[in-house]
């Protein structure tokens, strides 16, 4: 029988954070997303899955740039903004998983192969360099808090 056409996209936040980050010491609205962050055991299972190089797992940032006022409210919007450093964040996760050799395929090849479209022929380069994520970023006349705000990131994209 043919294999089922089941796939999964994985966000950087689900690879790098667990629900304790969302709930420890109070609710942290900028870590609220759907599906909600899972247990550490679940996060580790996702890292284990990266090590397989499975072609049905691929990048899906689900990046959501909700302004601070829409997150820090009684009924805040679900979603985490990660687009400003998604590749760098994925590199951290793959490094933690010991699976850097699968990063390019996960980010660039598996998705297009599944959907039957050509892969992009442009190339980006990531280098191991520590830098600090901004506390917030402009969003029109407002601001958005990025994933890992004011924290150190261990990879940087050239250019």
PDB file of C-alpha atoms in Angstrom:
ATOM      1  CA  UNK A   1       0.000   0.000   0.000  1.00  0.00           C
ATOM      2  CA  UNK A   2       1.209   3.546  -0.652  1.00  0.00           C
ATOM      3  CA  UNK A   3       2.300   5.580   2.339  1.00  0.00           C
ATOM      4  CA  UNK A   4      -0.323   8.018   3.630  1.00  0.00           C
ATOM      5  CA  UNK A   5       0.136  11.649   2.702  1.00  0.00           C
ATOM      6  CA  UNK A   6       0.615  12.754   6.278  1.00  0.00           C
ATOM      7  CA  UNK A   7       2.963  15.590   7.033  1.00  0.00           C
ATOM      8  CA  UNK A   8       3.824  17.999   9.765  1.00  0.00           C
ATOM      9  CA  UNK A   9       5.136  21.499   9.831  1.00  0.00           C
ATOM     10  CA  UNK A  10       6.985  22.475  12.977  1.00  0.00           C
ATOM     11  CA  UNK A  11       7.435  25.984  14.348  1.00  0.00           C
ATOM     12  CA  UNK A  12      10.632  27.247  15.968  1.00  0.00           C
ATOM     13  CA  UNK A  13       8.753  27.987  19.182  1.00  0.00           C
ATOM     14  CA  UNK A  14       7.543  24.393  19.523  1.00  0.00           C
ATOM     15  CA  UNK A  15      11.141  23.198  19.090  1.00  0.00           C
ATOM     16  CA  UNK A  16      12.704  25.703  21.495  1.00  0.00           C
ATOM     17  CA  UNK A  17      10.134  26.334  24.255  1.00  0.00           C
ATOM     18  CA  UNK A  18       7.695  24.378  26.373  1.00  0.00           C
ATOM     19  CA  UNK A  19       4.559  25.305  28.276  1.00  0.00           C
ATOM     20  CA  UNK A  20       6.592  26.105  31.396  1.00  0.00           C
ATOM     21  CA  UNK A  21       8.031  29.084  29.502  1.00  0.00           C
ATOM     22  CA  UNK A  22       4.468  30.259  28.859  1.00  0.00           C
ATOM     23  CA  UNK A  23       3.169  29.731  32.392  1.00  0.00           C
ATOM     24  CA  UNK A  24       6.060  29.887  34.876  1.00  0.00           C
ATOM     25  CA  UNK A  25       5.734  32.940  37.110  1.00  0.00           C
ATOM     26  CA  UNK A  26       2.513  34.026  35.382  1.00  0.00           C
ATOM     27  CA  UNK A  27       1.169  33.960  31.859  1.00  0.00           C
ATOM     28  CA  UNK A  28       3.590  35.322  29.268  1.00  0.00           C
ATOM     29  CA  UNK A  29       1.305  36.549  26.471  1.00  0.00           C
ATOM     30  CA  UNK A  30       4.043  36.775  23.855  1.00  0.00           C
ATOM     31  CA  UNK A  31       4.518  32.985  24.144  1.00  0.00           C
ATOM     32  CA  UNK A  32       0.813  32.254  23.657  1.00  0.00           C
ATOM     33  CA  UNK A  33       0.183  30.450  20.387  1.00  0.00           C
ATOM     34  CA  UNK A  34      -2.082  27.771  18.982  1.00  0.00           C
ATOM     35  CA  UNK A  35      -1.442  24.980  19.194  1.00  0.00           C
ATOM     36  CA  UNK A  36      -0.282  25.899  22.673  1.00  0.00           C
ATOM     37  CA  UNK A  37       3.300  25.084  23.679  1.00  0.00           C
ATOM     38  CA  UNK A  38       3.555  21.510  24.945  1.00  0.00           C
ATOM     39  CA  UNK A  39       5.425  19.670  27.691  1.00  0.00           C
ATOM     40  CA  UNK A  40       9.194  19.307  27.736  1.00  0.00           C
ATOM     41  CA  UNK A  41       8.719  15.630  26.905  1.00  0.00           C
ATOM     42  CA  UNK A  42       6.754  16.618  23.794  1.00  0.00           C
ATOM     43  CA  UNK A  43       9.373  19.203  22.812  1.00  0.00           C
ATOM     44  CA  UNK A  44      12.095  16.568  23.121  1.00  0.00           C
ATOM     45  CA  UNK A  45      10.026  14.214  20.936  1.00  0.00           C
ATOM     46  CA  UNK A  46       9.975  16.892  18.226  1.00  0.00           C
ATOM     47  CA  UNK A  47      13.763  17.216  18.474  1.00  0.00           C
ATOM     48  CA  UNK A  48      14.011  13.420  18.172  1.00  0.00           C
ATOM     49  CA  UNK A  49      11.881  13.603  15.020  1.00  0.00           C
ATOM     50  CA  UNK A  50      14.293  16.148  13.491  1.00  0.00           C
ATOM     51  CA  UNK A  51      17.114  13.623  13.848  1.00  0.00           C
ATOM     52  CA  UNK A  52      15.306  11.228  11.486  1.00  0.00           C
ATOM     53  CA  UNK A  53      15.466  13.616   8.526  1.00  0.00           C
ATOM     54  CA  UNK A  54      11.876  12.577   7.694  1.00  0.00           C
ATOM     55  CA  UNK A  55      10.880  14.232   4.402  1.00  0.00           C
ATOM     56  CA  UNK A  56       7.315  14.754   5.640  1.00  0.00           C
ATOM     57  CA  UNK A  57       8.443  17.151   8.348  1.00  0.00           C
ATOM     58  CA  UNK A  58       9.246  20.669   7.262  1.00  0.00           C
ATOM     59  CA  UNK A  59       9.424  24.324   8.163  1.00  0.00           C
ATOM     60  CA  UNK A  60       6.228  26.088   9.140  1.00  0.00           C
ATOM     61  CA  UNK A  61       6.886  29.293  11.062  1.00  0.00           C
ATOM     62  CA  UNK A  62       3.224  30.172  11.617  1.00  0.00           C
ATOM     63  CA  UNK A  63       4.666  33.599  12.421  1.00  0.00           C
ATOM     64  CA  UNK A  64       2.045  36.009  13.747  1.00  0.00           C
ATOM     65  CA  UNK A  65       3.029  39.664  14.158  1.00  0.00           C
ATOM     66  CA  UNK A  66       0.390  40.814  16.664  1.00  0.00           C
ATOM     67  CA  UNK A  67       1.054  44.254  18.104  1.00  0.00           C
ATOM     68  CA  UNK A  68       1.872  44.473  21.813  1.00  0.00           C
ATOM     69  CA  UNK A  69      -1.568  45.884  22.662  1.00  0.00           C
ATOM     70  CA  UNK A  70      -3.299  42.921  21.023  1.00  0.00           C
ATOM     71  CA  UNK A  71      -1.178  40.434  23.006  1.00  0.00           C
ATOM     72  CA  UNK A  72      -1.133  42.165  26.406  1.00  0.00           C
ATOM     73  CA  UNK A  73      -4.871  42.234  26.983  1.00  0.00           C
ATOM     74  CA  UNK A  74      -7.530  40.195  28.760  1.00  0.00           C
ATOM     75  CA  UNK A  75      -8.208  38.163  25.608  1.00  0.00           C
ATOM     76  CA  UNK A  76      -4.914  38.332  23.735  1.00  0.00           C
ATOM     77  CA  UNK A  77      -4.309  37.070  20.222  1.00  0.00           C
ATOM     78  CA  UNK A  78      -2.696  33.675  19.750  1.00  0.00           C
ATOM     79  CA  UNK A  79       0.507  33.645  17.758  1.00  0.00           C
ATOM     80  CA  UNK A  80       4.219  34.233  18.099  1.00  0.00           C
ATOM     81  CA  UNK A  81       6.265  36.485  15.832  1.00  0.00           C
ATOM     82  CA  UNK A  82       9.407  34.666  14.689  1.00  0.00           C
ATOM     83  CA  UNK A  83       9.840  35.636  11.032  1.00  0.00           C
ATOM     84  CA  UNK A  84      12.641  38.089  11.763  1.00  0.00           C
ATOM     85  CA  UNK A  85      14.959  35.222  12.800  1.00  0.00           C
ATOM     86  CA  UNK A  86      13.204  31.985  11.883  1.00  0.00           C
ATOM     87  CA  UNK A  87      16.181  30.349  10.170  1.00  0.00           C
ATOM     88  CA  UNK A  88      18.500  31.264  13.015  1.00  0.00           C
ATOM     89  CA  UNK A  89      16.019  29.809  15.515  1.00  0.00           C
ATOM     90  CA  UNK A  90      15.636  26.602  13.509  1.00  0.00           C
ATOM     91  CA  UNK A  91      19.440  26.320  13.424  1.00  0.00           C
ATOM     92  CA  UNK A  92      19.486  26.473  17.231  1.00  0.00           C
ATOM     93  CA  UNK A  93      16.898  23.712  17.447  1.00  0.00           C
ATOM     94  CA  UNK A  94      18.688  21.493  14.943  1.00  0.00           C
ATOM     95  CA  UNK A  95      21.964  22.071  16.739  1.00  0.00           C
ATOM     96  CA  UNK A  96      20.355  21.094  20.053  1.00  0.00           C
ATOM     97  CA  UNK A  97      18.959  17.975  18.379  1.00  0.00           C
ATOM     98  CA  UNK A  98      22.364  17.101  16.906  1.00  0.00           C
ATOM     99  CA  UNK A  99      20.763  17.222  13.476  1.00  0.00           C
ATOM    100  CA  UNK A 100      22.332  20.170  11.644  1.00  0.00           C
ATOM    101  CA  UNK A 101      22.861  17.919   8.617  1.00  0.00           C
ATOM    102  CA  UNK A 102      19.047  17.872   8.147  1.00  0.00           C
ATOM    103  CA  UNK A 103      18.447  21.626   8.520  1.00  0.00           C
ATOM    104  CA  UNK A 104      18.642  22.561   4.832  1.00  0.00           C
ATOM    105  CA  UNK A 105      16.261  19.825   3.705  1.00  0.00           C
ATOM    106  CA  UNK A 106      13.775  20.664   6.477  1.00  0.00           C
ATOM    107  CA  UNK A 107      13.845  24.377   5.625  1.00  0.00           C
ATOM    108  CA  UNK A 108      14.186  24.280   1.852  1.00  0.00           C
ATOM    109  CA  UNK A 109      13.540  20.905   0.233  1.00  0.00           C
ATOM    110  CA  UNK A 110      10.917  18.817   2.039  1.00  0.00           C
ATOM    111  CA  UNK A 111       8.057  21.314   1.643  1.00  0.00           C
ATOM    112  CA  UNK A 112       8.492  21.907  -2.079  1.00  0.00           C
ATOM    113  CA  UNK A 113       8.915  18.152  -2.671  1.00  0.00           C
ATOM    114  CA  UNK A 114       5.689  17.387  -0.817  1.00  0.00           C
ATOM    115  CA  UNK A 115       3.735  20.034  -2.716  1.00  0.00           C
ATOM    116  CA  UNK A 116       5.339  19.152  -6.056  1.00  0.00           C
ATOM    117  CA  UNK A 117       6.866  22.568  -6.693  1.00  0.00           C
ATOM    118  CA  UNK A 118      10.474  23.426  -7.494  1.00  0.00           C
ATOM    119  CA  UNK A 119      12.769  24.224  -4.603  1.00  0.00           C
ATOM    120  CA  UNK A 120      14.143  27.740  -4.470  1.00  0.00           C
ATOM    121  CA  UNK A 121      17.625  27.876  -6.019  1.00  0.00           C
ATOM    122  CA  UNK A 122      18.772  30.845  -3.920  1.00  0.00           C
ATOM    123  CA  UNK A 123      21.136  30.159  -1.045  1.00  0.00           C
ATOM    124  CA  UNK A 124      21.472  31.712   2.405  1.00  0.00           C
ATOM    125  CA  UNK A 125      24.350  31.178   4.790  1.00  0.00           C
ATOM    126  CA  UNK A 126      24.038  30.815   8.534  1.00  0.00           C
ATOM    127  CA  UNK A 127      27.067  31.205  10.760  1.00  0.00           C
ATOM    128  CA  UNK A 128      27.579  30.456  14.428  1.00  0.00           C
ATOM    129  CA  UNK A 129      27.582  33.929  15.978  1.00  0.00           C
ATOM    130  CA  UNK A 130      25.869  35.048  19.168  1.00  0.00           C
ATOM    131  CA  UNK A 131      23.691  38.151  19.025  1.00  0.00           C
ATOM    132  CA  UNK A 132      20.895  39.605  21.127  1.00  0.00           C
ATOM    133  CA  UNK A 133      17.315  39.629  19.861  1.00  0.00           C
ATOM    134  CA  UNK A 134      15.634  43.030  20.066  1.00  0.00           C
ATOM    135  CA  UNK A 135      13.146  43.565  22.898  1.00  0.00           C
ATOM    136  CA  UNK A 136      10.590  44.745  20.328  1.00  0.00           C
ATOM    137  CA  UNK A 137      10.395  45.562  16.626  1.00  0.00           C
ATOM    138  CA  UNK A 138       8.379  48.167  14.703  1.00  0.00           C
ATOM    139  CA  UNK A 139       5.047  47.073  13.247  1.00  0.00           C
ATOM    140  CA  UNK A 140       3.601  50.021  11.374  1.00  0.00           C
ATOM    141  CA  UNK A 141       2.865  52.606  14.061  1.00  0.00           C
ATOM    142  CA  UNK A 142       3.024  49.933  16.775  1.00  0.00           C
ATOM    143  CA  UNK A 143       5.509  47.362  18.014  1.00  0.00           C
ATOM    144  CA  UNK A 144       5.679  43.587  18.142  1.00  0.00           C
ATOM    145  CA  UNK A 145       7.625  41.462  20.610  1.00  0.00           C
ATOM    146  CA  UNK A 146       9.598  38.784  18.733  1.00  0.00           C
ATOM    147  CA  UNK A 147      10.128  35.239  19.939  1.00  0.00           C
ATOM    148  CA  UNK A 148      13.155  35.138  22.259  1.00  0.00           C
ATOM    149  CA  UNK A 149      12.967  38.917  22.808  1.00  0.00           C
ATOM    150  CA  UNK A 150      16.042  40.336  24.551  1.00  0.00           C
ATOM    151  CA  UNK A 151      17.652  36.877  24.600  1.00  0.00           C
ATOM    152  CA  UNK A 152      20.833  35.615  22.999  1.00  0.00           C
ATOM    153  CA  UNK A 153      20.566  33.805  19.658  1.00  0.00           C
ATOM    154  CA  UNK A 154      23.480  31.569  18.639  1.00  0.00           C
ATOM    155  CA  UNK A 155      23.177  31.729  14.851  1.00  0.00           C
ATOM    156  CA  UNK A 156      23.111  34.628  12.396  1.00  0.00           C
ATOM    157  CA  UNK A 157      22.209  34.755   8.734  1.00  0.00           C
ATOM    158  CA  UNK A 158      24.792  36.409   6.492  1.00  0.00           C
ATOM    159  CA  UNK A 159      23.694  39.379   4.458  1.00  0.00           C
TER     160      UNK A 159
END
